[in-house]
Coordinates of N, CA and C and ligand atoms in Angstrom, one line a residue:
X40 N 0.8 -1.2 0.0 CA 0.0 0.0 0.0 C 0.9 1.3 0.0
X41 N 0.6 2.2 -0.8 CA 1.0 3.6 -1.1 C 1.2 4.3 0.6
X42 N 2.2 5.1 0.5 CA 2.2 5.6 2.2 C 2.9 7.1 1.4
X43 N 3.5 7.9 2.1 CA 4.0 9.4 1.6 C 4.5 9.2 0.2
X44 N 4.3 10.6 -0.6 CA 5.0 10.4 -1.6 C 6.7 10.6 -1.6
X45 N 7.7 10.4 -1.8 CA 9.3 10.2 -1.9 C 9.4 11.3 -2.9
X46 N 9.3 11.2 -4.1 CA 9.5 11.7 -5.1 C 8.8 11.9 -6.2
X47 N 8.5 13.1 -7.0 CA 8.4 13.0 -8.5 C 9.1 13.5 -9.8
X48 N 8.9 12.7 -10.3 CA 9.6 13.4 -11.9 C 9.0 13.7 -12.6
X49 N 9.4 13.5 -13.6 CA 8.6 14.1 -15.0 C 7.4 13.3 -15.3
X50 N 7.8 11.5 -15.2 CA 6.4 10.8 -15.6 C 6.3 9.9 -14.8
X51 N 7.2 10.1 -13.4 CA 7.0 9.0 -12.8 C 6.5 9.8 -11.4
X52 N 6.0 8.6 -9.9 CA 5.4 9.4 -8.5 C 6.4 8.0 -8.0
X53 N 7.1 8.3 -7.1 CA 7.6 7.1 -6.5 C 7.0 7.5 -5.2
X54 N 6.3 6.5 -4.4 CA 5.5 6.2 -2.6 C 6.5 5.4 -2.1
X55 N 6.5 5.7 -0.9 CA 7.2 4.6 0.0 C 5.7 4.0 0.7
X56 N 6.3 2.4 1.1 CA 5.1 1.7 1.2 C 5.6 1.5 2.9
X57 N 4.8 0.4 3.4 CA 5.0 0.3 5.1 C 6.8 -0.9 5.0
X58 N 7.2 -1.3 3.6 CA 8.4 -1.5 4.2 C 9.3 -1.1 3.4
X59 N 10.4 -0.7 4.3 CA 11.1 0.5 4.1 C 12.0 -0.3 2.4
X60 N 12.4 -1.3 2.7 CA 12.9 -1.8 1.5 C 12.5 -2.1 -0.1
X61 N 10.8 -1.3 0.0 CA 10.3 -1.2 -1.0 C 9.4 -0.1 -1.7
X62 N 9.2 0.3 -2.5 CA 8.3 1.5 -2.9 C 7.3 1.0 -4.0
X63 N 6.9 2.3 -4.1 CA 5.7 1.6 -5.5 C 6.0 3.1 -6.7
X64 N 6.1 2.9 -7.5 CA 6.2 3.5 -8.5 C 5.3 4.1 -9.7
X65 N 4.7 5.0 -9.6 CA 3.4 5.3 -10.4 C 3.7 5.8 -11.4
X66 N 3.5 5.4 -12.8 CA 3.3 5.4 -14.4 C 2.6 6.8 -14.7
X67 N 2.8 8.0 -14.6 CA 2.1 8.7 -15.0 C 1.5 9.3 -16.4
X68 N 0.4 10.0 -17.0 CA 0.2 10.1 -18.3 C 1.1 11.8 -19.0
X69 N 1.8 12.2 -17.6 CA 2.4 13.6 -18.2 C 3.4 13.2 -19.1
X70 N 3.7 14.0 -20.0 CA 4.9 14.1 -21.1 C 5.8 15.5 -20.8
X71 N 7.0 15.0 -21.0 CA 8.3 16.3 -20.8 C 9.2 15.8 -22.1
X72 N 9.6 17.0 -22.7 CA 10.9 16.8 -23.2 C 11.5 18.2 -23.6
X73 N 12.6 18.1 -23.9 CA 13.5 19.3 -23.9 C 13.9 19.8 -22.6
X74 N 14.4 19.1 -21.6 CA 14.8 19.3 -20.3 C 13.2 20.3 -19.7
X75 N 12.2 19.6 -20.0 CA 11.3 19.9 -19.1 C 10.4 21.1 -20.2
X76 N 11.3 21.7 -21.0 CA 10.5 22.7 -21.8 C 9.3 22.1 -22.4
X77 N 9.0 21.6 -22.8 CA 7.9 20.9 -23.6 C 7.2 19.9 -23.3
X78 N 5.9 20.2 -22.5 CA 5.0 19.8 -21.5 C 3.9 19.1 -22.1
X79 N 3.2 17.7 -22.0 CA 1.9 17.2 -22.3 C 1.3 16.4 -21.2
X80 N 0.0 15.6 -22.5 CA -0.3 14.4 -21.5 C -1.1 13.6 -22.0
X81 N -0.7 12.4 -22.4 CA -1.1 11.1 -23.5 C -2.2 10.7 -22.9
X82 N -3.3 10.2 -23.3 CA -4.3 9.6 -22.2 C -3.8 7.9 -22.3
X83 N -3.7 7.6 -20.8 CA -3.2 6.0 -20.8 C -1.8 5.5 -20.9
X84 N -0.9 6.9 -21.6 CA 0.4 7.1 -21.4 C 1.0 5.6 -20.2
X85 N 0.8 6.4 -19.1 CA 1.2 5.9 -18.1 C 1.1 4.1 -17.9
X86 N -0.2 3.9 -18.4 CA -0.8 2.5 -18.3 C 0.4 2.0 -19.4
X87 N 0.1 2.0 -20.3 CA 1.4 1.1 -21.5 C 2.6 1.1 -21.0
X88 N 3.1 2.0 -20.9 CA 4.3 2.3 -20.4 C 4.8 1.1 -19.4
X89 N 3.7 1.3 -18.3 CA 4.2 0.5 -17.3 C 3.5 -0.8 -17.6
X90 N 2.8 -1.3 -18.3 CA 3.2 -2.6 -18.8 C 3.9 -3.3 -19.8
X91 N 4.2 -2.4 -20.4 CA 5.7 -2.7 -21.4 C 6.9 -2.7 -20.5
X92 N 7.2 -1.8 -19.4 CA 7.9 -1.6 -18.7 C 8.0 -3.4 -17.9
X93 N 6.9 -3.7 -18.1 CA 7.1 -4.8 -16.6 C 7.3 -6.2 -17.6
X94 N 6.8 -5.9 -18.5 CA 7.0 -7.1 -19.7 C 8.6 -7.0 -19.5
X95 N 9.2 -6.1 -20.1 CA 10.8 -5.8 -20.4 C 11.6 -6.8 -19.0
X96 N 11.1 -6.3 -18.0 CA 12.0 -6.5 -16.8 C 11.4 -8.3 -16.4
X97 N 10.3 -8.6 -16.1 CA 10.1 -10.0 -16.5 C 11.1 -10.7 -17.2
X98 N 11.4 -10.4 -18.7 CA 11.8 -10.8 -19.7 C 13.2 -11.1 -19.3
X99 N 14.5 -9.9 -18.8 CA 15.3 -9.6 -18.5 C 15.8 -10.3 -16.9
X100 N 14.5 -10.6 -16.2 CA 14.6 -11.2 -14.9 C 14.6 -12.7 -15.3
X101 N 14.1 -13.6 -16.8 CA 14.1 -14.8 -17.0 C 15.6 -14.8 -17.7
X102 N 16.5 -13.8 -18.1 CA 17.6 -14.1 -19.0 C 18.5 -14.2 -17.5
X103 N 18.2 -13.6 -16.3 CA 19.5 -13.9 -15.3 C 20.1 -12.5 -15.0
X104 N 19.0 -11.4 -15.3 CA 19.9 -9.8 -15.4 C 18.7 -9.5 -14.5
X105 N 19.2 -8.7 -12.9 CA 18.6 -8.8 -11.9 C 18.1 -7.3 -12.3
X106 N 16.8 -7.0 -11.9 CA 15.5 -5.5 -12.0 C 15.6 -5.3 -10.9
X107 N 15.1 -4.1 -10.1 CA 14.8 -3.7 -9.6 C 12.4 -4.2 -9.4
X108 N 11.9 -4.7 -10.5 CA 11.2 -5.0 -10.3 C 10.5 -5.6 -9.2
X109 N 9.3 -5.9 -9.0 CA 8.8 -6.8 -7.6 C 7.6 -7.3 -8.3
X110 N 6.9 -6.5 -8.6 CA 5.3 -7.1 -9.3 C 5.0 -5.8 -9.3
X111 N 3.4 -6.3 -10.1 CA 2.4 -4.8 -10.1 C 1.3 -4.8 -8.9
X112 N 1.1 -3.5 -8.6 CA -0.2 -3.5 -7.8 C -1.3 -2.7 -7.9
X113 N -1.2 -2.1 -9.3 CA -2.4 -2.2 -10.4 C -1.9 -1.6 -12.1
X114 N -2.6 -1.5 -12.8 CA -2.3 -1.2 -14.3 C -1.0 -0.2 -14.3
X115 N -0.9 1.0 -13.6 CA 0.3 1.7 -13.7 C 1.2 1.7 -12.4
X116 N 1.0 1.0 -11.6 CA 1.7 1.0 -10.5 C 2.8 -0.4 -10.2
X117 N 3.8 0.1 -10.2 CA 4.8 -0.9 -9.9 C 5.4 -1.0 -8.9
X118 N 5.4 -2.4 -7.9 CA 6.2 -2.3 -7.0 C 7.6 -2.9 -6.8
X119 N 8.5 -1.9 -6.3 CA 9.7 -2.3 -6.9 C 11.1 -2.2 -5.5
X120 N 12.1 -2.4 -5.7 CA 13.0 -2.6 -4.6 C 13.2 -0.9 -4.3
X121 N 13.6 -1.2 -3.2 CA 14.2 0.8 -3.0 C 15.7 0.1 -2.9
X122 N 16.4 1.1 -4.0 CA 17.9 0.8 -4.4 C 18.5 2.6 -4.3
X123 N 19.6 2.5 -4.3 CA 20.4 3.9 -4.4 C 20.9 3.9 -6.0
X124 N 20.1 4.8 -6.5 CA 20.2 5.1 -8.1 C 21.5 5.3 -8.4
X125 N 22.3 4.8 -9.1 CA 23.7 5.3 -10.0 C 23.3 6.5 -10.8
X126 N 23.9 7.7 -10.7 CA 24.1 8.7 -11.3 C 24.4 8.9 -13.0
X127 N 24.1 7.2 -13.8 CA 24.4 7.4 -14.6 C 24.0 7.0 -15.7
X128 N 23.6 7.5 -16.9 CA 22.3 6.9 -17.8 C 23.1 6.4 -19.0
X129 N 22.9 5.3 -18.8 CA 23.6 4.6 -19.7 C 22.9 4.1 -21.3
X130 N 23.0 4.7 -22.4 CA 22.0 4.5 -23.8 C 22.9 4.1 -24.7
X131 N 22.8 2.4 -24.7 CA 23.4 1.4 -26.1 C 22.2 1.6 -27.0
X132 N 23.4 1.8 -28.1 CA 23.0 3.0 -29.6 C 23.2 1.9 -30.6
X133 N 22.0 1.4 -31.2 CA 22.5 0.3 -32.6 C 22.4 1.3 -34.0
X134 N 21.6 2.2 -34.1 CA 21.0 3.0 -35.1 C 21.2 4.3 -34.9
X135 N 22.0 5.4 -35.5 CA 22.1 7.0 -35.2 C 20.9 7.1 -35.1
X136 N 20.7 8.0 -33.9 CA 19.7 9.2 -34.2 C 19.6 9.9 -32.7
X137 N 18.9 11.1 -32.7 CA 19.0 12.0 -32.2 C 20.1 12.6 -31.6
X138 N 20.4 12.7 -30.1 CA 21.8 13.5 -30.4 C 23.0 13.1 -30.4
X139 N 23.3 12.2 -30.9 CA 24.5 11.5 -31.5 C 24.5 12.2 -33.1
X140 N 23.3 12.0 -33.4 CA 23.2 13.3 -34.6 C 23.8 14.7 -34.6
X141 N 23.2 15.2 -34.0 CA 23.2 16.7 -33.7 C 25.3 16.9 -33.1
X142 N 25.4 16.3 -32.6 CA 26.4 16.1 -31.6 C 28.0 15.6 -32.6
X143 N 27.5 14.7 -33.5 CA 29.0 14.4 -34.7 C 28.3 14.2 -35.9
X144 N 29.6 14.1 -36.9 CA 29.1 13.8 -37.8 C 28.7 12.4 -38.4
X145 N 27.6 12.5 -37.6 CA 26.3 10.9 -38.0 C 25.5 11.1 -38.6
X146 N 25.0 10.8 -40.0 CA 24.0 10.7 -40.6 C 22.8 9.5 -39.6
X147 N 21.5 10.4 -39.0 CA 20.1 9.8 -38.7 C 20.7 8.3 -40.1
X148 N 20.0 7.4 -39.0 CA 19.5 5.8 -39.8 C 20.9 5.2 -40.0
X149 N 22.5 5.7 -40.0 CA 23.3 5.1 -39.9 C 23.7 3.6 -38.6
X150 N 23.3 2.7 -39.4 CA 23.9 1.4 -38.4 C 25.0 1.5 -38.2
X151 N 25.1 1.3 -36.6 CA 26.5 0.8 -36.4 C 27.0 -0.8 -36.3
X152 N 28.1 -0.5 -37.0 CA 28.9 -2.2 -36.9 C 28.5 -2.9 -35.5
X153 N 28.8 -2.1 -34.5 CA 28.6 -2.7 -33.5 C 27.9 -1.7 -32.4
X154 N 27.5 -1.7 -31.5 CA 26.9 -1.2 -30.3 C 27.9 -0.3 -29.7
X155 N 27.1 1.2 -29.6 CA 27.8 2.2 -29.3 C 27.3 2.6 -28.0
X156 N 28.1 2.7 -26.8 CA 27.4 2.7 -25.6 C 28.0 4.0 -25.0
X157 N 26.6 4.6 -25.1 CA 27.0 6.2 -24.1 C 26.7 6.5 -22.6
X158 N 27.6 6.7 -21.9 CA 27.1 7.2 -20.8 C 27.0 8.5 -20.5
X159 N 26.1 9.1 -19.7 CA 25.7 10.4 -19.4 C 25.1 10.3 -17.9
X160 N 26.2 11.5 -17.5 CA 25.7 11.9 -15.9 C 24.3 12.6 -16.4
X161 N 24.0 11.8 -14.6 CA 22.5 12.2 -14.8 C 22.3 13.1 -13.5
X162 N 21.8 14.5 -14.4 CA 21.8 15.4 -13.7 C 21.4 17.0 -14.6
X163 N 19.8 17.0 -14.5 CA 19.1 18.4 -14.7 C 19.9 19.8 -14.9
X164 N 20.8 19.7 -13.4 CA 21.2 20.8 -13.1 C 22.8 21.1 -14.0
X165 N 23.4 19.9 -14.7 CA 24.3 20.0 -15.5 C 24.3 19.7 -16.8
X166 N 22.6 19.5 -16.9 CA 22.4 19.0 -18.7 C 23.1 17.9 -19.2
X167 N 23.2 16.6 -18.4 CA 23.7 15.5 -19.0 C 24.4 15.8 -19.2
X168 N 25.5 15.9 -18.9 CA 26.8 15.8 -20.3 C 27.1 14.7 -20.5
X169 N 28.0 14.2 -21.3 CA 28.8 12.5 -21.4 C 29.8 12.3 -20.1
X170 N 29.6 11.4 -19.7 CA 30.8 10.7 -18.9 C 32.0 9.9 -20.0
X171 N 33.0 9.8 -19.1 CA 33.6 8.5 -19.3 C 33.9 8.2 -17.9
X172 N 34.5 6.3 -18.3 CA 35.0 6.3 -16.6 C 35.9 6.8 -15.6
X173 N 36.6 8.1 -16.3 CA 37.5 8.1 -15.4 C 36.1 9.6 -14.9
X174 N 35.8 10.3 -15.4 CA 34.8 11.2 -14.8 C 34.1 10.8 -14.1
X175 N 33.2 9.7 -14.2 CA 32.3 8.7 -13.3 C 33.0 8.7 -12.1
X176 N 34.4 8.2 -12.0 CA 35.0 7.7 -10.5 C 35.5 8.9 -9.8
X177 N 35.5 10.1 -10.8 CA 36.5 11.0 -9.9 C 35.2 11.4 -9.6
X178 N 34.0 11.8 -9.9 CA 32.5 12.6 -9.5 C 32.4 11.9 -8.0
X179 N 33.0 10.2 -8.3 CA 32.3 9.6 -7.2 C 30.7 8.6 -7.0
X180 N 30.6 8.9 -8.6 CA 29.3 8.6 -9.1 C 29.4 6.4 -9.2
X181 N 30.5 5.9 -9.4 CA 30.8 4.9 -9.2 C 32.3 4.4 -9.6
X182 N 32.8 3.1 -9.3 CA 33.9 2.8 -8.8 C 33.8 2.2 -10.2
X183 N 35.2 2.0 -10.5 CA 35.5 1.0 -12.4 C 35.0 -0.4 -12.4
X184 N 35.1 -1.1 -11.2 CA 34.2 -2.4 -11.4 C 32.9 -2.3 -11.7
X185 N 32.4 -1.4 -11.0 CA 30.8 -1.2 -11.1 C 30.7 -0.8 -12.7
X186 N 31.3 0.0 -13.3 CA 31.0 0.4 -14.2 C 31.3 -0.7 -15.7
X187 N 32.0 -1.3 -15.3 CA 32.6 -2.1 -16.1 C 31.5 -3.5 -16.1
X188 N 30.7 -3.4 -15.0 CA 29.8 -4.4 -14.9 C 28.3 -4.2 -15.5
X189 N 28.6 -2.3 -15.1 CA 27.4 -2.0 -15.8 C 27.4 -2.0 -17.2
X190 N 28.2 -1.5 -17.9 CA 29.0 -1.8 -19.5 C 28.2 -3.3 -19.8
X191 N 29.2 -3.8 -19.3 CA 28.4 -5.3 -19.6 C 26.7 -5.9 -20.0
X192 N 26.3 -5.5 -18.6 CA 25.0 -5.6 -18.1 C 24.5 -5.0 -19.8
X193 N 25.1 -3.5 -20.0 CA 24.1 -3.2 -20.9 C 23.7 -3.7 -22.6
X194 N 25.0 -3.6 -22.6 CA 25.1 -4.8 -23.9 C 24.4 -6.3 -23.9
X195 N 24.3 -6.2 -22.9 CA 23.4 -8.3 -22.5 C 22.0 -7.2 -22.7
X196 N 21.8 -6.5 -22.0 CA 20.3 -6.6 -22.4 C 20.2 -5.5 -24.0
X197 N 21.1 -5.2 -24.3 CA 20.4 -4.6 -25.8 C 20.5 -5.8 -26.9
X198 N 21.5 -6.7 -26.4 CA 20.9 -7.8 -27.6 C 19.9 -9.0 -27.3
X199 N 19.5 -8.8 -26.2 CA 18.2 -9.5 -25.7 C 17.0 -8.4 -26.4
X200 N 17.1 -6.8 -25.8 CA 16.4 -6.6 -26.2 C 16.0 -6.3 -27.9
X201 N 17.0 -6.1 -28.1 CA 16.9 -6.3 -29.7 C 16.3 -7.2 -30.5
X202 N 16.6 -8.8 -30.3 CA 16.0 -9.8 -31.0 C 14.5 -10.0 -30.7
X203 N 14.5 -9.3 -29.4 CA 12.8 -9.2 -28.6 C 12.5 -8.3 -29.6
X204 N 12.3 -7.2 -29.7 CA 11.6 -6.5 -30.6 C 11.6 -6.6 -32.0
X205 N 12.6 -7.1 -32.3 CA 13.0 -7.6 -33.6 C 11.7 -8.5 -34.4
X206 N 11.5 -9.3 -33.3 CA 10.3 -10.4 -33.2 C 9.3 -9.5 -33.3
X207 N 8.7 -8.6 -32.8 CA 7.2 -8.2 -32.6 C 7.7 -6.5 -33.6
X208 N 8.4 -6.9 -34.7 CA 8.4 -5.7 -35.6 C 8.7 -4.4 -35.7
X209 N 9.6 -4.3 -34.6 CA 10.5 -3.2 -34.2 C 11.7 -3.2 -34.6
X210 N 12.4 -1.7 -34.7 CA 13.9 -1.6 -34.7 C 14.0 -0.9 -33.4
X211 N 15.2 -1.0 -33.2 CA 15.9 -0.3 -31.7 C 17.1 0.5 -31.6
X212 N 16.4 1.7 -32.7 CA 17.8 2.3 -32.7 C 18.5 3.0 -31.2
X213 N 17.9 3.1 -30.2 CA 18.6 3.7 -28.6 C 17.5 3.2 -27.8
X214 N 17.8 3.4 -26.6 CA 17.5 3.4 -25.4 C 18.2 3.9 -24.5
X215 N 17.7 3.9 -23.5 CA 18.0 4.4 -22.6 C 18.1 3.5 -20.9
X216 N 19.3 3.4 -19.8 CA 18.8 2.1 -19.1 C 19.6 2.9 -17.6
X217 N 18.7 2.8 -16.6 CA 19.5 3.1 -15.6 C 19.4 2.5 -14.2
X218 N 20.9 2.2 -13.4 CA 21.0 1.1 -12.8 C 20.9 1.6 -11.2
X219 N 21.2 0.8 -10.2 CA 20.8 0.9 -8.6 C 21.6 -0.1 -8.0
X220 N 22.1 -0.1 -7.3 CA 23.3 -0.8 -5.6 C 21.7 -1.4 -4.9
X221 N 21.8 -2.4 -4.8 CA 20.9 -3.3 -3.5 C 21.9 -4.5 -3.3
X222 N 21.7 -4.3 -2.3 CA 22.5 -5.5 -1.4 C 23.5 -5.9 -1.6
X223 N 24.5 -5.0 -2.2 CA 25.8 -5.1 -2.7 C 25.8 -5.5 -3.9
X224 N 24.8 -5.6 -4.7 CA 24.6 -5.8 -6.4 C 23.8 -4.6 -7.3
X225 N 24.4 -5.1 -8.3 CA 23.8 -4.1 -9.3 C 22.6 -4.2 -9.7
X226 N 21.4 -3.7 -10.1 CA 20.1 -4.1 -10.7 C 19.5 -3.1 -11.6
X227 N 19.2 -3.4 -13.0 CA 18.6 -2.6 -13.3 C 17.2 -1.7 -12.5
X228 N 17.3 -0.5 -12.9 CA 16.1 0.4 -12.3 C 15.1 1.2 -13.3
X229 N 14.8 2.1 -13.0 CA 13.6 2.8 -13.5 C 12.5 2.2 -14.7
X230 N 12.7 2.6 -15.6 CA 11.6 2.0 -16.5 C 12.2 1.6 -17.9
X231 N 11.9 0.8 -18.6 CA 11.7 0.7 -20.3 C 11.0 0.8 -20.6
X232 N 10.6 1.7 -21.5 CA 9.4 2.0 -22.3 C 9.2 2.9 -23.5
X233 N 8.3 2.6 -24.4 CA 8.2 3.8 -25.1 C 8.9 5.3 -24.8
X234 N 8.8 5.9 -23.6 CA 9.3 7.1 -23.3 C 11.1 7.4 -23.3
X235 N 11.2 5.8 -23.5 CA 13.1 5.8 -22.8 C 13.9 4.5 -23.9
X236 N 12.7 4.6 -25.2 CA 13.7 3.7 -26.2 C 13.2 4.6 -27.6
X237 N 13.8 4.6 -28.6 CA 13.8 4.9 -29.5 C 13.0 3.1 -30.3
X238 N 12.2 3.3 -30.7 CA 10.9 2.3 -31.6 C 10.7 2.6 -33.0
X239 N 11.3 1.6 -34.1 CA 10.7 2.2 -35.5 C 10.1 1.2 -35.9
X240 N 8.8 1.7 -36.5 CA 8.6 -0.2 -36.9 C 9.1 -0.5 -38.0
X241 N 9.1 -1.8 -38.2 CA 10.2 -2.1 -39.2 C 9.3 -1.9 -40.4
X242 N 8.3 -2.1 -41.1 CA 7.5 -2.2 -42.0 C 7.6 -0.9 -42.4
X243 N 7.3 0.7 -42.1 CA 6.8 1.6 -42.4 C 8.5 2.5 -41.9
X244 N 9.1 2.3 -40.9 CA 9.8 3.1 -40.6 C 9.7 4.4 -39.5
X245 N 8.2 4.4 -38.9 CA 7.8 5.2 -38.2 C 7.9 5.4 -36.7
X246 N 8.2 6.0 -36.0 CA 8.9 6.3 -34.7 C 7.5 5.8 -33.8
X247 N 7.9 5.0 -33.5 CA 6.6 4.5 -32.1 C 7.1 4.9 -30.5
X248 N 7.5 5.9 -30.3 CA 8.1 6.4 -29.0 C 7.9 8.1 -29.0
X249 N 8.5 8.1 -28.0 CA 8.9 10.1 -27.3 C 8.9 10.7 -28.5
X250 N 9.2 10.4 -29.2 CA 10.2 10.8 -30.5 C 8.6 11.8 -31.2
X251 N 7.5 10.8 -31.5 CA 6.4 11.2 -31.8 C 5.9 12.7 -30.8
X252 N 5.9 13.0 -29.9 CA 5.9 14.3 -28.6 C 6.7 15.5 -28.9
X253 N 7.9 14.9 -28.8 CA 9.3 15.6 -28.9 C 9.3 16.6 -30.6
X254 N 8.8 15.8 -31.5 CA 8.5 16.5 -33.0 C 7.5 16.4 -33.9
X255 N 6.4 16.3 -33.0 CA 5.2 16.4 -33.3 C 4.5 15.2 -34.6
X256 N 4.9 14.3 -34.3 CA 4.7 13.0 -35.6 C 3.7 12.5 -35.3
X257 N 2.7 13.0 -34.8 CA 1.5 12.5 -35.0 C 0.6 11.9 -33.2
X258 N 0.1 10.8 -33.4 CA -0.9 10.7 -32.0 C -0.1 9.7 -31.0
X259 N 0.3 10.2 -30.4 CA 1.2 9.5 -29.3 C 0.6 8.0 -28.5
X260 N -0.7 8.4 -28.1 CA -1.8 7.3 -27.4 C -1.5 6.3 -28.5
X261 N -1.8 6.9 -29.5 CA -2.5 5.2 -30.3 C -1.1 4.5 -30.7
X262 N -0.3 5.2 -30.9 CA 1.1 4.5 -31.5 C 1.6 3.7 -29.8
X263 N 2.0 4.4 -28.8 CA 1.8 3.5 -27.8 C 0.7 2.3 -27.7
X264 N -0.4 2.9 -27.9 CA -1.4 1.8 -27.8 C -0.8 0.2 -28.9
X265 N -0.5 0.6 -30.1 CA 0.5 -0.4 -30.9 C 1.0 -1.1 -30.3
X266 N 2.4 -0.5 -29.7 CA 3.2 -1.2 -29.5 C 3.2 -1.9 -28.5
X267 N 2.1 -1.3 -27.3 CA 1.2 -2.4 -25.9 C 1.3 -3.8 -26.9
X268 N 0.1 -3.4 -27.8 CA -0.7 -4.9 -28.5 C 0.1 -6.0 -29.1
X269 N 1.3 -5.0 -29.5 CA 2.3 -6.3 -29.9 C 2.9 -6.6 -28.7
X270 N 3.4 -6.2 -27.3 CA 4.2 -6.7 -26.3 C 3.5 -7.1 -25.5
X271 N 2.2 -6.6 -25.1 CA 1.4 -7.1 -23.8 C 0.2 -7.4 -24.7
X272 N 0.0 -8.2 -25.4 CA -1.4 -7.9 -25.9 C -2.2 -8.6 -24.8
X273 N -1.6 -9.3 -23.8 CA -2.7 -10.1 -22.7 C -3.7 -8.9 -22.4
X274 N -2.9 -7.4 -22.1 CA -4.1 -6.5 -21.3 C -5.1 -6.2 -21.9
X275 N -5.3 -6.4 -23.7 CA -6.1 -6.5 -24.5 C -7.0 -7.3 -24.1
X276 N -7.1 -8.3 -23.5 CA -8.0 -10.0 -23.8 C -9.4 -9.3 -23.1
Ligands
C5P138 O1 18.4 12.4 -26.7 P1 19.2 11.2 -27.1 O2 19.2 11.0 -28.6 O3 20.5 11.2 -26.5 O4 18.4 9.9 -26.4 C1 18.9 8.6 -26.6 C2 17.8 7.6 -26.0 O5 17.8 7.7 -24.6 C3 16.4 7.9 -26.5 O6 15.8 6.6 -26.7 C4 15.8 8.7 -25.4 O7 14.4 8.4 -25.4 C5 16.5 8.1 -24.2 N1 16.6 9.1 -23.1 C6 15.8 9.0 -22.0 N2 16.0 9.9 -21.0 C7 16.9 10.9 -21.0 C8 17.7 11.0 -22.2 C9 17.6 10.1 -23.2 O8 15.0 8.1 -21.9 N3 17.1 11.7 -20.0

């Protein structure tokens, strides 16, 4: 059960519940992008999200790559471990686009040979910038094993998640994945979802994510609603 709220962000409400080692995490329908500049609100947003989100970590929790997950305790509400967030947002890049664009000279839709893994402090007040590891350890943000595990960690799950979506008619050109310290282990944390992956479908080529918000490509609900039906279609039944 829901007890004070801890925190909010942009699309998430995290509650602390009656035990201290867990919270519940609420899916909300708000939209942000451009560091907050550009404000909405999908109807149901939150619902997809957080069942695609729970699909993802399921999935990731049967390959042997430990979540932060616990279960759901209704349509947008997830309950999940209380971990100490890593400061660092880590987004394996199979496909240019966005600001890897803007940022060198990458032509949008260029495949990479191989998996390009960026890290970015995570932090509002300093606009992301890029990490590397030695900036990570001098911030204090984490130590080289950790990071080197997190590296790992994320490449296992972008080629899991890759052939997963691959299957249900998606490409995956980024995401986005960030990790948490419990009990002396690493686990992934916050969410997967339309809001924190880059989605094209493979047939048409059309952005099934943020991306649609961010540059106005059309109706956000129902292209979410899509991509639910191919990953969760159970909530359909
Ligand atoms: O903006 P950029 O192109 O660097 O984003 C790369 C990927 O990371 C995208 O899929 C985007 O949705 C995700 N992302 C995110 N949260 C951020 C920054 C990026 O989910 N704060």
């Amino acid at each position: 059960m829901k007890k004070e709220e801890l925190y909010s962000g942009k699309a998430k409400t995290i509650y602390k519940t009656e035990d201290p080692e867990k919270l519940i995490s609420v899916f909300r329908d708000s939209l942000t992008a451009f560091d907050g500049k550009k404000k909405s609100e999908a109807a149901k947003k939150g619902y997809y999200n957080a069942q695609i989100s729970r699909k993802i970590f399921e999935m990731l929790e049967e390959e042997g790559i430990p979540t932060h997950y616990i279960g759901m305790e209704s349509g947008n509400e997830m309950l999940v471990r209380a971990v100490e967030i890593i400061l660092i947002e880590v987004i394996p890049r199979n496909i240019a686009a966005g600001s890897i664009t803007r940022k060198y000279p990458i032509e949008e839709g260029t495949v990479f040979k191989k998996p390009v893994l960026v890290m970015d402090y995570k932090s509002d007040e300093h606009g992301d910038p890029m990490l590397n590891e030695d900036i990570a350890v001098a911030l204090g943000i984490a130590t080289y094993e950790e990071i080197a595990q997190i590296r790992e960690m994320a490449l296992k799950i972008n080629e899991i998640l890759k052939t997963y979506l691959d299957e249900k008619g998606f490409l995956l050109p980024d995401f986005k994945l960030e990790f948490g310290r419990v009990d002396g282990k690493i686990v992934v944390a916050d969410e997967i979802s339309c809001d924190t992956c880059r989605l094209w479908d493979k047939s048409t080529g059309q952005s099934m994510d943020k991306d649609i918000f961010r540059f106005d490509k059309g109706d956000l609900s129902k292209a979410y609603e899509e991509v639910a039906k191919r990953i969760v279609p159970e909530i359909f039944e």
